[in-house]
Structure formats: C-alpha cells, structure tokens
Amino acid sequence: MEPTATTPETRPWVIGFADGTAEMRALLGNKGANLAEMTQVLGPDRVPGGFTITTAACVKYRERGGEMPDGLDGQIREALAELERQSGKVLGDPVDPLLVSVRSGAPVSMPGMLDTVLNLGLNEQSVEGLSRQTGDPHLAWDSRRRLIQMFAEVVRGVPAMAFEDALVAARRAGGVEVDSELDVDALKALVTRFLDIFEKHTGEPFPEDPHSQLTQAVRAVFDSWDNDRAITYRRLNGIPDSLGTAVTVQRMVFGNMGERSGSGVAFTRDPTTAEPRPLGDFLLNAQGEDVVAGIRNTEDLDDLKRRMPEMHAELIASLAELERHYSDIQDIEYTIEDGRLYILQTRGAKRHAQAAVRFASDAVREGLLSREHALRTIRPSTLTALLHPAFAPDAEFEELTRGVPASPGAAAGAIALTAKAAQDRADEGEDTVLVRMFTSADDVAGFHAARGILTAQGGKSSHAAIVARGMGRPCVVGASEIKVDPEAGTLTIGDRELREGDRIAIDGSTGIVTADEVELIRPEVDEYFTEVLGWADEIRVLGVRANADTAEDARHALELGAEGIGLCRTEHMFFGEDREETVREMFIAGELARRERLYDESSRSGPLEAEYAADLDRLGTIQQADFTELLKVMGDLPVTIRLLDPPLHEFIPVSTFERALRDARKRGDQKAASRAKSRLAVARDLEEVNPMLGTRGSRLGLMLSGLFEMQAKAIARAALAVSTDGPRPRVEIMLPLIAFESELELLRGSVEAALAEVFEEAGTELEIPIGTMIELPRACLVADQIAEQADFFSFGTNDLTQTSLGLSRDDAERAFLPEYLSQGLMPGSPFETIDIDGVGALVRIAATKGRSVKPGLPLGVCGEHGGDPASVEFFHTAGLDYVSCSPYRIPVARVAAARAALD
C-alpha cells in the first residue's frame, strides 16, 4: 500500500513491505526495514507478504496512555485487504484461511525482549478450512493450540506453566516424548483444555473473531516495549526509551507440514569466529519458535543438506546474496513449507567481538568493505571480550560434560540457578556462572551479573547464545547431560550433584564444563585484532594512554597499545605489607608535628619533626624504587604521576589503632598501649563527615609540609637513574584537587624547589612538566587563571562527575541511581558515560579557557570515562589530546577514537 500525506487523519501509520526501504529503519524498525529491503532483493516469491505498523504509531499509542492513534484501525484493515488480495486467502476464512504473525521490531535490535504472536486468524471454523486445504489436520490443530497458548501468555498474561502442565499431561496420556508426536485427537482435546484455561484465567472466552485477535496482538506488542525485560535491556545497551517499536504483520508459512517442511536460523558466517562459512540450526517439521526458544536440540545445516539438498542449495544462495547486499554478516530466519523456501527475516548478526574483528579484516580483504566502513561494523565496547580469560593450556581437570560452544572465553564462579541469584551474588562481589535448563528474555539481568552462562538446551542461535555473544559473556549451551532444579537448589551432571553456590568453570570456546578449580589465563591478541587496531591507530586523532600504577600494569598496557601512562596513582604504592606501617607512622608523625608547629614555631627541630622527616625519607626510598621500575618499562613514553590524592584518614584508619590498643592492653604492655591510644586519638580527630570533599589532594599537600616534596624528589631521582642506562624518561607531575590558582602556585613552587635540589645534587637536569588534575567545577570555570600555573590539564572525570552532580558514586549506585535509570530520569549512569550536557559542558569551558591563555596547552582525561566509547567520542569533539583508561580498555579506546574521527 502506498504511503499517504501526513495530516492527522491520513498519517501513514501502516506501510506495506513493497513500499518500504532500508533507509526507513527509524520508522519501520529493524525487522520491518529489513523485510522491505529483502522483498526488493530476493523478490516477493521468497519473502512472505505483509505490512508494518510504524514506530510512530507506538509512540503515539504510549503518549495517549494506551489508546490507538486515530486512523490506525482503518489503515490496518486496508493493508490486510491488500495482503488478502496478494495471497488469494482471507483472514479467518472457513475455506482457505489466511494466517498472520504479529512481531515486534524496534529500530535497534532487541532479540527476545519484545513480544510475538503467531497463527493469528485461526478460529473454530478456519481451523477446519486449514485442515482441508493443506490435507494435514495435525498441522491445523497444532497451529490452533499454539495460537491459544501464545495469545493467552503474550496478550492476556496467562501463566505459561498452566499450559505446560496440560502439555505434560497430554504427552503422558499419549505415551509420547514431544509435542509433535501427539495425534490429532489429542491435539483437539488439548485445544479444548487450552480454551478452558484461557477462560478460567481471564474470565472471558477466547476471541474467535480474527480481527479482534489482530488488534489485541498489536496492542500487546506495543505494550511489550515497556515490559521489565525490555527496559532492562535498553538500559544495559544504551537504547533510548523514546524510540518505540514497530509491529510487522506477515503472512504465515508453515514449517510443520510434514517431512518436506522445517524451520531454522542461519548465519552467513560463523557468529562466534566469523569463519567464512554458513552456519545455522534446523528443525524438521517444526515452527520457528521451536528453534529460537531453545527447548529442542537442533540439527545443523549439514543435516538440512542431507535431508533436502535442493532447499539447502537455495538457502546458501540466498545467504550469499543477502550478505553481499548488506555488506555484513546476516542472521536470518527461514521456513520450508512443503518443499518451498521462504526467508522470514534478516538482520545484522549479533556477534562476539572475536567474530566482529575477523569479519572486519576479511571483509576488507574480500573487497566487501573499505577499512573505514569495516571499523564502523565493530562496537568498540565489545572488544573487552577479546581479553577474557581462557583455560590454561596445561591445566588438568575433570571434564564433567561438554555442550555447544556458543560465546568464547572462560569463566569460573559460584553456581547461580536463577537470574536473581546471579544478581544477588554479584552484588556481594562474588563471581557467578548462571546455569539454566534454557534461558528466556526474563534472564537478561542475570546475564549482565554473571561471568558466564551454561544451559542444558538450545543451539548457537538460542536466546542464551545470542544474548551472551552480544554482552561478551562466555557461554555454553545444549549441555544435554545437565539437569537443573532451582527449587531444590541443585545441578546434576551425570551422577554428580552440585549445589547452588558450588564453583564450576566453563569454556565457551570448547563447550567444556568442569567443577575443578582451573587456572584462567589472559588471552593473546590475534592477527585480525592486531590488523584492526593498526587501522584504528592510523585513523584516530586522540592519543590513548593507560592508568597504571605498577611496572606490571605498565607492561600489560604497552602490550595492549598504550602510548604512555596518563595516570599513575601514587597512593596505590603506599599499600603493601612492606610499607603500610611506615605510611601510618609517617602520617601520624606529620600530623602531630603540624599541630606542634601551630603552637610553637621552634618545634620545627623537635623530636616529632625529626620522626616525621625520618619516615618521609624511608617512604621516599620506597617510592623512588617503584618509580624507577615504572619508568624503566615505559622508556621514552610520557608518564604522568599524580601526587597523593586520597583523604588522610584512609591511611590511618581508626579500626587499626583500636585493635592495637586492645592487643596492647591484653598483653599488659603499657608503653604500647599509650602509643596506640595517642595515635587513636589522632585518627579519630582526622575522621571526616564527607572525606571526599575534605582533607585530600592539594589540601593534604599544603597541610603536611614535605609530603609532596618527598614524592617530587623520588620522581626526579628515579628519572635521573633511569636516564643513565636508557632513554630519557618523559615524566610529568600532576597536582590533584586544585580549586584555586593560589593553591597551584604555592604547591608548584615547592615542587620546583624540590626538583631543583635533586638536580643540583646530581649536577644535571631533566625537564619535568607540572600540571594539574581538573576535577572540580570551580577549576573548570576559572581554568584560564589556573592555566597560568599549569603545563598541562588532565580531567579527572570521576570526581568531576561527583562534584558537578552532587553524587557520591558508591552511595548513588547502590541507592537511588537504579531507580532514576528505570524511570528514565537519566539516560544512563553518568559514571559509565560522561554527562555531556553538564559535566561535558564544564570540560569544554575548561578546555576553551585554558587554551585562551596557553594555546598549546596539552589536555587529557584520566577518569574511566577514557575507556567508554560514547565518552571517547565526546572527548574527540571537545578537542582533547588524549584519553587514559585501565589497560584492559585500551583496545576499546583505540577503536572508539578511530570511529570518532570517522563520524
């Protein structure tokens, strides 16, 4: 049907497949746009006809509180009449009925999150017509019972177990194992039972009017946009709530018409590895929902070739044509109806990062894509999956069972038998493996919480496999030897019974499951990944550095392509059995000496001052050794070292001295008790109500004289030592938590004096820039003043987010932030992706003001936002020079920076 003018009365809420295009994705949704495009590519004989109700209709439906848009019902009837004309069948006709499916189709693929209803149009009369027309009463009555069950569950919310119990009873009475083996009489009886269940739970008879069935199904799909699992999926994947879903209405074709029929899912390439060969699942004499639900173990395309060689050849040809047209790996659903192939859907395949990277490389080599377009096919955020652990090659373990390897990588953790259990254990900091007989869309939150997923049923195109690959979670499916009993809290594998909370390990690359403790090792970057990262490095403008505090971290960062260290947090060097006591004593002595000086300036040469100086010297020696190892690893690459930042009380916790006092009194050691008591008093005095806004960073450096100077001297001495045996280090000193130019001026002066002292002793000098971390709103607003004293800026976006939004990250994420996200008050966590309108505006202000004073002022970011793809794109547009992130996110940042340069 042709689109019409867009007045309120004639707005085109409905568009036929033949009138749509791939460019109309926002209006037709992924499914509708692809069906329209497929109709153009493969022809109407290969794609069953239909029409799409647009996302605009869903948006209007939601705006009106669940009331259908004006004119929609009439347009549906017009489109249905055209479909009836094309097919030569009529919806609900008692002689030759047309049956349709009603499916969701958001503009962004959300597999399994929204609702579908099949076999609409069957009623008491048309089921007999379908039986006579096909000569297959079994098909007709099986389709009728499927409609009642699916309609009841999806449209009216009847519990699935009510029907499952009836199915189990029917199979038991008929002495059969699977539903498809029930005879016609059993199916008729089951239909009667299903109708009773429907009326019992809804208080109404099942709607026999096919137009009423269609209208209610469309409403149900619209409503499914706001179900809990869809909301959770959108939040986890950054999909806006405002998009809405389209609804596709398509002529039904039947894969359950006998031995010359079947249904399946196929990929143009392996979605796990991107090996260039078609891969897929097939079920003989089955409908499509039997395949994707994962409730039956499937056959593969080789089995299809053996059973129906002509259909296999047609399918392979269609797969090749669709991949060439879309220039991307395709995930298609197909049905064979009595020896005739139909393609029901195609979409870009959800793939593991391993497959995404290899496909990009192969597609360029095959001439399918340019390097720039190939990079655009990769979601940078998924690349961390390539850095998942794997079983150590020499690990010895008992293989309990082996399933289908569905998403690569290895995972180990406590068994969680429900999504909620996985979430609860993850909230307690425990790694888990989610184990289910088969998964459904309601398990999506558990997927996010778990380290890996294991299921007893399903194939590589089951719900578990698709969602796990999209999230980068290791996954094993189809492990048919396992039995899961959530109520009893047990997992049985053969004759071995494990309980919820016991540990298991899975390998999503091989399908292995074991209960032994297996060493997991970090993976190597393969040649495809190396090639793609090389393209990214040639294209990107932003530099990529690492947040690294140790030589080991630095080595790992270099392996992953870091171009320097953007943040070395010196406080992390203060922790360790060999230094914790020295650190505590240094801070206690420093605080006591500071107090004494306040009342007696002559005390600068007293015993407390001497004790503090001695502790500083000891700690300086330790820090120098740490810095030396770090600078040796980094060679001539830039290394930005931040001087001490955390609150003072973190280094002298009250509990430590309370315990020391108890122990001393128990031993009767009065001297030790007196010492512990005095230190406990200092620790209690230093406790703060809001320590993150208290005595930390530059404030601590100004209070405890000599502290920052000690660190600066340790840095200078380490740099000089390294420069004698290798390349000259490019070390930078960063002063934290600066709000006023005067703070930076004073601290810079003392740091420069400390550096000069070291250089004078050595008889040589090194250039060591001194900059600041911009992490307070005031610093952004007066950045031109602060730039007068700074050689560089590095944005600490974690703290800048907290201080700009008035949020405590730990408290907010545990308390109200999830509620804000679920209500759509915020588009996502501002600690994961930068708040562009608020915090981002402050970054732009600071960048502009800073460079107004010093046009070449280097600008970087060292919060974890530096590894978030959406944030990296913002930093590129804001004109920053580099981002810095944790080592594992460096490949993500490299590709994200390249994509930002392309967009």
Coordinates of N, CA and C in Angstrom, one line a residue, residues 148 158 163 189-206:
I148 N -3.7 -20.3 20.7 CA -4.3 -20.1 22.0 C -3.3 -19.9 23.1
V158 N -1.6 -14.9 30.8 CA -1.9 -16.2 31.5 C -0.5 -16.9 31.8
F163 N -0.3 -23.9 30.8 CA -0.4 -24.7 29.5 C 0.7 -25.8 29.5
A189 N -8.3 -32.4 21.8 CA -8.6 -32.4 23.3 C -7.8 -31.3 24.0
L190 N -6.6 -31.1 23.5 CA -5.7 -30.1 24.1 C -6.2 -28.7 23.8
V191 N -6.7 -28.5 22.6 CA -7.3 -27.2 22.3 C -8.5 -26.9 23.2
T192 N -9.3 -27.9 23.5 CA -10.5 -27.7 24.4 C -10.0 -27.4 25.8
R193 N -8.9 -28.1 26.2 CA -8.4 -27.8 27.5 C -7.8 -26.4 27.6
F194 N -7.1 -26.0 26.5 CA -6.4 -24.7 26.5 C -7.5 -23.6 26.5
L195 N -8.6 -23.8 25.8 CA -9.7 -22.8 25.8 C -10.3 -22.7 27.3
D196 N -10.4 -23.8 28.0 CA -10.9 -23.7 29.4 C -9.9 -22.9 30.2
I197 N -8.6 -23.2 30.0 CA -7.5 -22.5 30.8 C -7.6 -21.0 30.6
F198 N -7.8 -20.6 29.3 CA -7.9 -19.2 28.9 C -9.1 -18.5 29.7
E199 N -10.2 -19.2 29.6 CA -11.4 -18.6 30.2 C -11.3 -18.5 31.7
K200 N -10.7 -19.6 32.3 CA -10.5 -19.6 33.7 C -9.7 -18.4 34.2
H201 N -8.6 -18.2 33.5 CA -7.6 -17.1 33.9 C -8.0 -15.7 33.5
T202 N -8.8 -15.6 32.5 CA -9.1 -14.2 32.0 C -10.6 -13.8 32.3
G203 N -11.4 -14.8 32.6 CA -12.8 -14.6 32.9 C -13.6 -14.3 31.6
E204 N -13.0 -14.6 30.4 CA -13.7 -14.3 29.1 C -13.3 -15.5 28.2
P205 N -14.2 -15.8 27.2 CA -13.9 -16.8 26.2 C -12.8 -16.3 25.3
F206 N -12.1 -17.3 24.7 CA -11.1 -16.9 23.7 C -11.7 -16.2 22.6

